[in-house]
Every structure is written in structure tokens, then in C-alpha cells.
Short mmCIF file of C-alpha atoms in Angstrom, two decimals:
data_model
loop_
_atom_site.label_atom_id
_atom_site.label_comp_id
_atom_site.label_asym_id
_atom_site.label_seq_id
_atom_site.Cartn_x
_atom_site.Cartn_y
_atom_site.Cartn_z
CA MET A 18 0.00 0.00 0.00
CA ASP A 19 1.50 3.34 -1.05
CA PHE A 20 0.63 6.84 0.08
CA GLN A 21 -1.83 7.48 -2.76
CA ILE A 22 -3.86 4.35 -2.01
CA ALA A 23 -3.85 5.21 1.70
CA ALA A 24 -5.08 8.72 0.89
CA ILE A 25 -7.88 7.37 -1.32
CA LEU A 26 -8.96 4.93 1.39
CA THR A 27 -8.85 7.68 4.01
CA VAL A 28 -11.02 10.00 1.92
CA ASP A 29 -13.49 7.19 1.29
CA GLY A 30 -13.51 6.33 4.99
CA ILE A 31 -14.15 9.92 6.01
CA ALA A 32 -17.07 10.08 3.56
CA ASN A 33 -18.61 6.91 5.02
CA GLY A 34 -17.84 8.14 8.51
CA ALA A 35 -19.70 11.36 7.80
CA ILE A 36 -22.85 9.31 7.22
CA TYR A 37 -22.24 7.36 10.40
CA VAL A 38 -21.77 10.64 12.27
CA LEU A 39 -25.30 11.79 11.46
CA ILE A 40 -26.85 8.46 12.46
CA ALA A 41 -24.68 8.10 15.58
CA LEU A 42 -25.58 11.61 16.75
CA GLY A 43 -29.26 10.81 16.32
CA THR A 44 -28.83 7.54 18.23
CA VAL A 45 -27.14 9.32 21.14
CA LEU A 46 -29.76 12.08 21.08
CA ILE A 47 -32.66 9.64 21.38
CA PHE A 48 -30.96 7.41 23.95
CA SER A 49 -29.84 10.24 26.22
CA VAL A 50 -33.30 11.81 26.32
CA THR A 51 -35.58 8.74 26.29
CA ARG A 52 -33.35 5.77 27.29
CA VAL A 53 -34.44 4.06 24.07
CA MET A 54 -31.76 2.43 21.93
CA PHE A 55 -33.59 3.18 18.69
CA VAL A 56 -32.55 0.15 16.63
CA PRO A 57 -34.66 1.14 13.57
CA PHE A 58 -32.66 4.34 13.14
CA GLY A 59 -30.73 2.94 10.20
CA ASP A 60 -34.04 1.95 8.64
CA ILE A 61 -35.02 5.63 8.59
CA ALA A 62 -31.95 6.35 6.46
CA ALA A 63 -32.73 3.43 4.15
CA PHE A 64 -36.35 4.56 3.82
CA ALA A 65 -35.18 8.05 2.83
CA ALA A 66 -32.92 6.73 0.06
CA LEU A 67 -35.49 4.21 -1.22
CA THR A 68 -38.26 6.80 -1.11
CA LEU A 69 -36.15 9.17 -3.19
CA ALA A 70 -35.44 6.35 -5.65
CA MET A 71 -39.17 5.70 -6.06
CA LEU A 72 -39.84 9.39 -6.65
CA GLN A 73 -37.11 9.54 -9.27
CA MET A 74 -38.68 6.59 -11.08
CA GLY A 75 -42.06 8.34 -11.06
CA ARG A 76 -43.63 5.81 -8.68
CA LEU A 77 -45.58 6.47 -5.50
CA PRO A 78 -43.34 5.33 -2.61
CA GLY A 79 -44.73 2.92 -0.04
CA THR A 80 -43.65 5.40 2.60
CA VAL A 81 -46.91 7.23 1.93
CA LEU A 82 -48.95 4.24 3.08
CA LEU A 83 -46.63 3.60 6.03
CA VAL A 84 -46.98 7.16 7.33
CA ALA A 85 -50.76 7.11 6.86
CA VAL A 86 -51.13 3.85 8.81
CA LEU A 87 -48.78 4.95 11.59
CA ALA A 88 -50.59 8.30 11.85
CA ALA A 89 -53.98 6.57 12.16
CA ILE A 90 -52.73 4.25 14.90
CA ALA A 91 -50.98 7.07 16.78
CA LEU A 92 -54.08 9.30 16.58
CA ALA A 93 -56.34 6.52 17.86
CA MET A 94 -54.00 5.87 20.79
CA GLU A 95 -53.75 9.56 21.62
CA LEU A 96 -57.53 10.08 21.49
CA PHE A 97 -58.05 7.07 23.75
CA HIS A 98 -55.47 8.49 26.17
CA LEU A 99 -57.22 11.87 26.20
CA TRP A 100 -60.62 10.26 26.72
CA ARG A 101 -59.32 8.10 29.54
CA HIS A 102 -57.87 11.11 31.37
CA GLY A 103 -60.76 13.46 30.66
CA LYS A 104 -58.77 15.75 28.36
CA LEU A 105 -60.88 15.61 25.20
CA ALA A 106 -60.57 19.39 24.91
CA GLN A 107 -57.06 18.71 23.55
CA THR A 108 -58.47 16.72 20.62
CA PRO A 109 -57.81 19.43 17.98
CA ARG A 110 -54.13 19.55 18.93
CA ALA A 111 -53.92 15.76 18.80
CA VAL A 112 -55.48 15.72 15.34
CA LEU A 113 -53.02 18.38 14.18
CA ASN A 114 -49.94 16.61 15.61
CA TYR A 115 -50.80 13.02 14.77
CA ALA A 116 -52.91 13.28 11.61
CA ILE A 117 -52.64 16.54 9.68
CA LEU A 118 -48.93 17.32 9.99
CA PRO A 119 -47.62 13.76 9.41
CA CYS A 120 -50.01 13.08 6.52
CA LEU A 121 -49.50 16.40 4.74
CA PRO A 122 -46.30 15.30 2.91
CA ALA A 123 -47.98 11.97 2.10
CA ALA A 124 -50.91 13.83 0.55
CA VAL A 125 -48.53 15.99 -1.49
CA ALA A 126 -46.68 12.90 -2.74
CA TRP A 127 -49.97 11.25 -3.69
CA LEU A 128 -51.17 14.34 -5.58
CA LEU A 129 -47.84 14.68 -7.41
CA GLU A 130 -47.62 11.02 -8.43
CA GLY A 131 -46.15 10.82 -11.92
CA VAL A 132 -45.14 14.50 -11.92
CA SER A 133 -41.46 15.08 -12.76
CA LEU A 134 -39.99 17.19 -9.98
CA PRO A 135 -36.52 18.72 -9.92
CA LEU A 136 -33.94 16.87 -7.83
CA GLY A 137 -34.17 19.39 -5.00
CA GLY A 138 -37.95 19.02 -4.82
CA GLN A 139 -37.67 15.23 -4.83
CA MET A 140 -35.16 15.30 -1.98
CA LEU A 141 -37.27 17.67 0.11
CA LEU A 142 -40.39 15.56 -0.45
CA ALA A 143 -38.55 12.34 0.44
CA LEU A 144 -37.18 13.94 3.59
CA ALA A 145 -40.62 15.27 4.55
CA LEU A 146 -42.08 11.79 4.11
CA VAL A 147 -39.63 10.02 6.43
CA ILE A 148 -39.40 12.67 9.17
CA PRO A 149 -42.74 11.69 10.83
CA ILE A 150 -41.85 7.98 11.01
CA ALA A 151 -39.72 8.06 14.17
CA PRO A 152 -42.03 10.39 16.20
CA LEU A 153 -45.03 8.24 15.26
CA LEU A 154 -43.20 5.06 16.26
CA ASP A 155 -42.35 6.75 19.54
CA ARG A 156 -46.02 7.47 20.23
CA ILE A 157 -47.13 3.97 19.28
CA ALA A 158 -44.39 1.76 20.70
CA PHE A 159 -42.32 3.66 23.26
CA GLN A 160 -44.41 6.28 25.04
CA PRO A 161 -46.74 3.64 26.57
CA LEU A 162 -43.58 1.99 27.98
CA ALA A 163 -41.80 5.16 29.05
CA ASP A 164 -41.26 3.88 32.60
CA ALA A 165 -40.11 0.41 31.57
CA SER A 166 -36.53 -0.77 31.98
CA ALA A 167 -33.92 -0.09 29.32
CA LEU A 168 -33.86 -3.80 28.45
CA VAL A 169 -37.60 -3.87 27.74
CA LEU A 170 -37.28 -0.77 25.58
CA LEU A 171 -34.41 -2.40 23.69
CA ILE A 172 -36.47 -5.54 23.03
CA VAL A 173 -39.34 -3.40 21.75
CA ALA A 174 -36.92 -1.44 19.53
CA VAL A 175 -35.63 -4.67 17.99
CA ALA A 176 -39.21 -5.80 17.33
CA VAL A 177 -40.01 -2.44 15.71
CA HIS A 178 -36.93 -2.80 13.50
CA PHE A 179 -38.04 -6.18 12.18
CA ALA A 180 -41.54 -4.83 11.54
CA ILE A 181 -40.22 -1.79 9.65
CA SER A 182 -37.73 -3.90 7.71
CA GLY A 183 -40.50 -6.30 6.68
CA LEU A 184 -42.67 -3.42 5.52
CA ALA A 185 -39.73 -2.04 3.52
CA LEU A 186 -39.49 -5.39 1.73
CA LEU A 187 -43.21 -5.20 1.00
CA PHE A 188 -43.07 -1.60 -0.25
CA PHE A 189 -39.78 -1.56 -2.19
CA GLY A 190 -39.12 -5.20 -3.04
CA PRO A 191 -35.88 -7.16 -2.66
CA GLU A 192 -33.93 -5.33 -5.36
CA GLY A 193 -31.48 -2.57 -4.55
CA PHE A 194 -31.61 1.04 -5.72
CA ARG A 195 -29.28 3.97 -6.20
CA THR A 196 -30.41 7.55 -6.48
CA GLU A 197 -29.19 10.31 -8.75
CA PRO A 198 -26.19 12.19 -7.30
CA ILE A 199 -26.57 15.79 -6.32
CA SER A 200 -23.48 16.63 -8.37
CA ARG A 201 -21.33 14.59 -10.76
CA ALA A 202 -18.32 16.90 -10.50
CA VAL A 203 -14.96 15.45 -9.48
CA PHE A 204 -11.84 17.14 -8.15
CA ASP A 205 -8.20 16.10 -8.29
CA PHE A 206 -6.21 16.81 -5.13
CA GLY A 207 -2.64 15.72 -5.79
CA GLY A 208 -3.66 12.58 -7.63
CA VAL A 209 -6.49 11.76 -5.23
CA ILE A 210 -9.85 11.94 -7.02
CA VAL A 211 -12.63 13.26 -4.78
CA SER A 212 -16.21 13.52 -6.00
CA ALA A 213 -18.43 16.47 -5.20
CA GLN A 214 -20.89 14.03 -3.61
CA THR A 215 -18.20 12.99 -1.11
CA ILE A 216 -17.47 16.61 -0.25
CA LEU A 217 -21.18 17.26 0.24
CA MET A 218 -21.43 14.29 2.62
CA VAL A 219 -18.60 15.62 4.78
CA LEU A 220 -19.91 19.19 4.70
CA ALA A 221 -23.41 18.03 5.63
CA ALA A 222 -22.08 16.08 8.62
CA ALA A 223 -20.10 19.10 9.78
CA ALA A 224 -23.00 21.50 9.23
CA PHE A 225 -25.58 19.42 11.05
CA SER A 226 -23.17 18.74 13.90
CA GLY A 227 -22.63 22.48 14.25
CA LEU A 228 -26.36 23.19 14.09
CA LEU A 229 -26.98 20.55 16.75
CA TYR A 230 -24.37 22.15 18.98
CA LEU A 231 -25.95 25.60 18.54
CA TYR A 232 -29.39 24.16 19.21
CA PHE A 233 -28.30 22.66 22.52
CA GLU A 234 -26.29 25.70 23.61
CA LYS A 235 -28.39 28.64 22.42
CA THR A 236 -32.07 27.61 22.48
CA ILE A 237 -34.47 26.99 25.34
CA ALA A 238 -35.75 23.78 23.72
CA GLY A 239 -32.20 22.50 23.33
CA LYS A 240 -31.41 23.21 26.98
CA ALA A 241 -34.61 21.40 27.94
CA LEU A 242 -33.39 18.37 26.00
CA ARG A 243 -30.06 18.50 27.80
CA ALA A 244 -31.78 18.81 31.16
CA THR A 245 -33.98 15.80 30.41
CA ALA A 246 -30.91 13.80 29.36
CA VAL A 247 -29.14 14.62 32.63
CA ASN A 248 -32.04 14.05 35.02
CA ARG A 249 -35.57 13.21 33.89
CA VAL A 250 -37.06 13.62 37.38
CA GLY A 251 -35.33 16.94 37.95
CA ALA A 252 -36.45 18.17 34.53
CA ARG A 253 -40.04 17.26 35.35
CA LEU A 254 -39.82 19.13 38.66
CA VAL A 255 -38.82 22.37 36.94
CA GLY A 256 -41.68 22.14 34.43
CA ILE A 257 -40.06 20.31 31.53
CA ARG A 258 -42.23 17.57 30.04
CA PRO A 259 -40.07 14.52 29.20
CA GLN A 260 -42.72 13.31 26.74
CA ARG A 261 -42.51 16.51 24.73
CA THR A 262 -38.70 16.60 24.80
CA GLY A 263 -38.69 12.96 23.69
CA THR A 264 -40.85 13.83 20.69
CA ILE A 265 -38.48 16.67 19.79
CA ALA A 266 -35.53 14.29 20.09
CA TYR A 267 -37.16 11.81 17.72
CA LEU A 268 -38.01 14.61 15.30
CA LEU A 269 -34.45 15.97 15.22
CA ALA A 270 -33.02 12.47 14.92
CA SER A 271 -35.38 11.76 12.00
CA VAL A 272 -33.97 14.78 10.19
CA LEU A 273 -30.42 13.48 10.72
CA GLY A 274 -31.38 9.98 9.58
CA GLY A 275 -33.26 11.26 6.54
CA VAL A 276 -30.41 13.50 5.43
CA SER A 277 -27.91 10.66 5.83
CA GLY A 278 -30.07 8.42 3.66
CA LEU A 279 -30.34 11.05 0.93
CA LEU A 280 -26.56 11.51 0.94
CA ILE A 281 -25.61 7.83 0.91
CA GLY A 282 -28.15 6.85 -1.75
CA PRO A 283 -26.04 7.97 -4.76
CA VAL A 284 -22.82 6.25 -3.57
CA ALA A 285 -24.13 2.89 -2.36
CA THR A 286 -26.80 0.47 -3.52
CA LEU A 287 -29.35 0.24 -0.73
CA TYR A 288 -31.77 -2.60 -0.10
CA TYR A 289 -34.76 -2.88 2.19
CA ASP A 290 -32.55 -4.22 5.00
CA SER A 291 -29.44 -2.10 4.44
CA GLY A 292 -30.34 0.25 7.27
CA PHE A 293 -29.58 -2.34 9.95
CA LEU A 294 -25.87 -2.60 9.11
CA ILE A 295 -25.58 1.16 8.73
CA GLY A 296 -27.17 1.65 12.13
CA LEU A 297 -24.91 -0.95 13.76
CA LYS A 298 -21.76 0.71 12.45
CA ALA A 299 -23.01 4.07 13.67
CA PHE A 300 -23.72 2.42 17.03
CA VAL A 301 -20.03 1.52 17.34
CA GLY A 302 -19.23 5.22 17.00
CA ALA A 303 -21.91 6.07 19.55
CA VAL A 304 -20.36 3.62 22.02
CA VAL A 305 -17.02 5.42 21.67
CA GLY A 306 -18.81 8.49 22.99
CA GLY A 307 -20.34 6.50 25.84
CA LEU A 308 -23.81 7.19 24.35
CA MET A 309 -23.64 10.67 25.83
CA SER A 310 -20.73 12.69 24.38
CA TYR A 311 -21.52 14.18 20.97
CA PRO A 312 -17.91 15.18 20.06
CA LEU A 313 -16.55 11.73 20.97
CA THR A 314 -19.42 10.14 19.08
CA ALA A 315 -18.50 12.11 15.95
CA VAL A 316 -14.82 11.13 16.30
CA GLY A 317 -15.77 7.49 16.84
CA ALA A 318 -18.05 7.44 13.79
CA ILE A 319 -15.32 8.89 11.56
CA ALA A 320 -12.89 6.29 12.94
CA VAL A 321 -15.37 3.51 12.11
CA GLY A 322 -15.67 4.80 8.54
CA ILE A 323 -11.87 4.89 8.07
CA LEU A 324 -11.47 1.44 9.64
CA GLU A 325 -14.14 0.04 7.34
CA SER A 326 -12.45 1.53 4.29
CA PHE A 327 -9.03 0.03 5.11
CA ALA A 328 -10.62 -3.28 6.15
CA SER A 329 -12.36 -3.56 2.77
CA PHE A 330 -8.94 -3.08 1.11
CA TRP A 331 -7.22 -5.71 3.25
CA SER A 332 -10.05 -8.26 3.18
CA SER A 333 -13.40 -7.34 1.66
CA THR A 334 -14.98 -10.55 2.94
CA LEU A 335 -14.00 -9.83 6.55
CA LYS A 336 -14.54 -6.08 6.63
CA GLU A 337 -17.77 -6.32 8.66
CA THR A 338 -16.08 -8.66 11.14
CA ILE A 339 -13.15 -6.29 11.56
CA VAL A 340 -15.40 -3.29 12.12
CA PHE A 341 -17.61 -4.99 14.68
CA ALA A 342 -14.64 -6.64 16.39
CA ALA A 343 -13.40 -3.12 17.11
CA LEU A 344 -16.38 -2.81 19.46
CA ILE A 345 -14.72 -5.19 21.94
CA PRO A 346 -11.71 -2.99 22.86
CA VAL A 347 -14.00 0.05 22.84
CA LEU A 348 -16.32 -1.60 25.37
CA ILE A 349 -13.36 -2.62 27.53
CA TRP A 350 -12.04 0.93 27.43
CA ARG A 351 -15.44 2.39 28.28
CA SER A 352 -15.87 -0.02 31.19
CA LEU A 353 -12.46 0.92 32.60
CA VAL A 354 -13.23 4.63 32.26
CA SER A 355 -16.63 4.19 33.91
CA ALA A 356 -15.13 2.20 36.78
CA HIS A 357 -12.57 4.94 37.32
CA HIS A 358 -15.29 7.60 37.50
CA GLU A 359 -17.30 5.52 39.96
CA GLU A 360 -14.27 5.17 42.22
CA GLU A 361 -13.75 8.93 42.16
CA GLU A 362 -17.40 9.54 43.08
CA GLU A 363 -17.16 7.12 46.01
CA GLU A 364 -14.05 8.90 47.30
CA ILE A 365 -15.76 12.27 47.03
CA SER A 366 -18.84 11.05 48.89
#
């Protein structure tokens, strides 16, 4: 391996890592606020790419039906909850949040079926279609179990993943799809060819990471999310509603997952079950950050992308094994760090 090959692999790894950064940040965001390890997160990215592929082929994506069904179930559950607690006066807000807003993009997609939209319009419509999926799943599957143990929530998340993956097979079929790239331009940096799509992936990861930082540091809603992540009981005592902050967390994470899917679609062939592997690799990066540190999570996700790139060069058949085997030393390191912190806390007390 010479320097040029190493540089090419590094660039490719950083591009893949940029996708993992977005998904890993969303995973940490949801887990820190709700204690839910949202296993279907990678499926959100796959749905975004496959939805865009359907729109580019002039077909109505199955995401429209999925959102409509999820919205109907979520609305029925919310209305039953309001009736049970004598809060039917909040019905208009429930209809707005769980029926009108989620189904509005689906209605637009249905009305524009067969209409040739520009690439930007297709991407915005695909993103708008997948954004409601995670908040609706939260209302249906996780909010009723908000006080359950983390293990129960994890089991439910795995079940939701298999359900979503099965529906993706039903909607999109077993064949893989690639979407049209945002730009076909290429640049030569000292013999290393870098596509404009790769640059956009890295810039998007950096931009959304910066926006997430500003949101947490400069906005009241962001500080409420941080407070809920630190102490749910304390946040509730000062007037912060964990249920509402959880919904915001799922909404923000859906944006990150949707954008990652739109960016990875032109550079990789995605299938109905591709999201699971993408989510697992992002999870390795999230573990590096201890499922709480956003900067360490971003660094870990980039490292996973670079490791995957070099592993595919050394042994393409074992690249997945190499990447996931890296989780073992990371877990050992995290356990040692956590034990050290616990010892310090005991000495202080």
C-alpha cells in the first residue's frame, strides 16, 4: 500500500464516517433523552434513500402508506389516552400533531404522483415523508412503555426494527436502488480523485453537527433536552415535560437519519434491510462516545468509517467482522473509564 492508495482509502472512509456521524448523533440524542436504543434508526436512512429512488422513477413510494397507517394508529392511541384522562378538549391539537402534519407530505406525494420534480424538490419531499416515522413510532411503541426498563425498551426497539424492515421489503421489493447524485463533478487533489458528492457528505455532517451544537447551547428547547438527558425527574420538577422533549428528540433524529439516507443513496446500492448494518456501524461510533458525548461520538463514527475503508482493502470478505470486532476494545475501554469515574465519586462522597 503506497501513500496514494492510503489517501484514497482515508477519503473514502471519512465520507462513510460522515454518514455514520449523522446516524450516531441521532442515536445518542434519542438514547440520552428517552433511554431508548432506537434500533430502527438505520431503517429511517434506508427509507429516505429508497423513497427518493421511487420518486425519481415516477412511482408512489410505499412510505406514503406507512406514514398514513402509523398516523392513524398514533391518533387513535392519543384520542383514547385523552378520553381516559378526561382531556378531550385537547383533541384538535392531537389531530393536528398526529394526523394533519404527518399526513400532509404523504398527501402531497400522492397528488404529485407521476409529476417530474426537480432533484431538489424530490429530496425535500422524500425527507418530509420520512421525518414523521420516528415520532409516530415513539407514540405507538415507546411512550406507553416510558417507565419500563432499558432492556424492555431495547427488546421493543428490535421488534419495531423487524416490523419496519419487513414493511420495507413489501413496499420496495428485494432489489437494490441507487439515487441520482446531487453533483457529478470530481476534483483532483494531488492525484487523489474526490467527487463532489463525497465533499457534500462531509460538509453536511459538519454542518448538522454544528447546528446541533448551537441548538443545545443557544435555544431553550435545546437546553430542555439536555436537562432531560441529565435528570428526567429533575427536569419534570422544573416544568419540563419529558414526553414533549422525547418527541423533539425523535423529530431531530429523523432529520439526521433522513439527510444521511439522501446523501448515501447515490454512492451505495441500498436494499430494504441495508439500514440495519448502517445503524450498527453508527452504534459503534456512539459507544465510543459512551452514548452521551456528541464530540466523541463524531470522532468514533469517523474512525469507524476509516477502519471500514481500510478493512475492505485488506479483506473485503471480513470487513464487517473487523469493524464490529473493534467494538470489543471500545467496550473494555469504556468499562475501565466508567469504573474509574465511579471510584472517584465514592471517594468524594
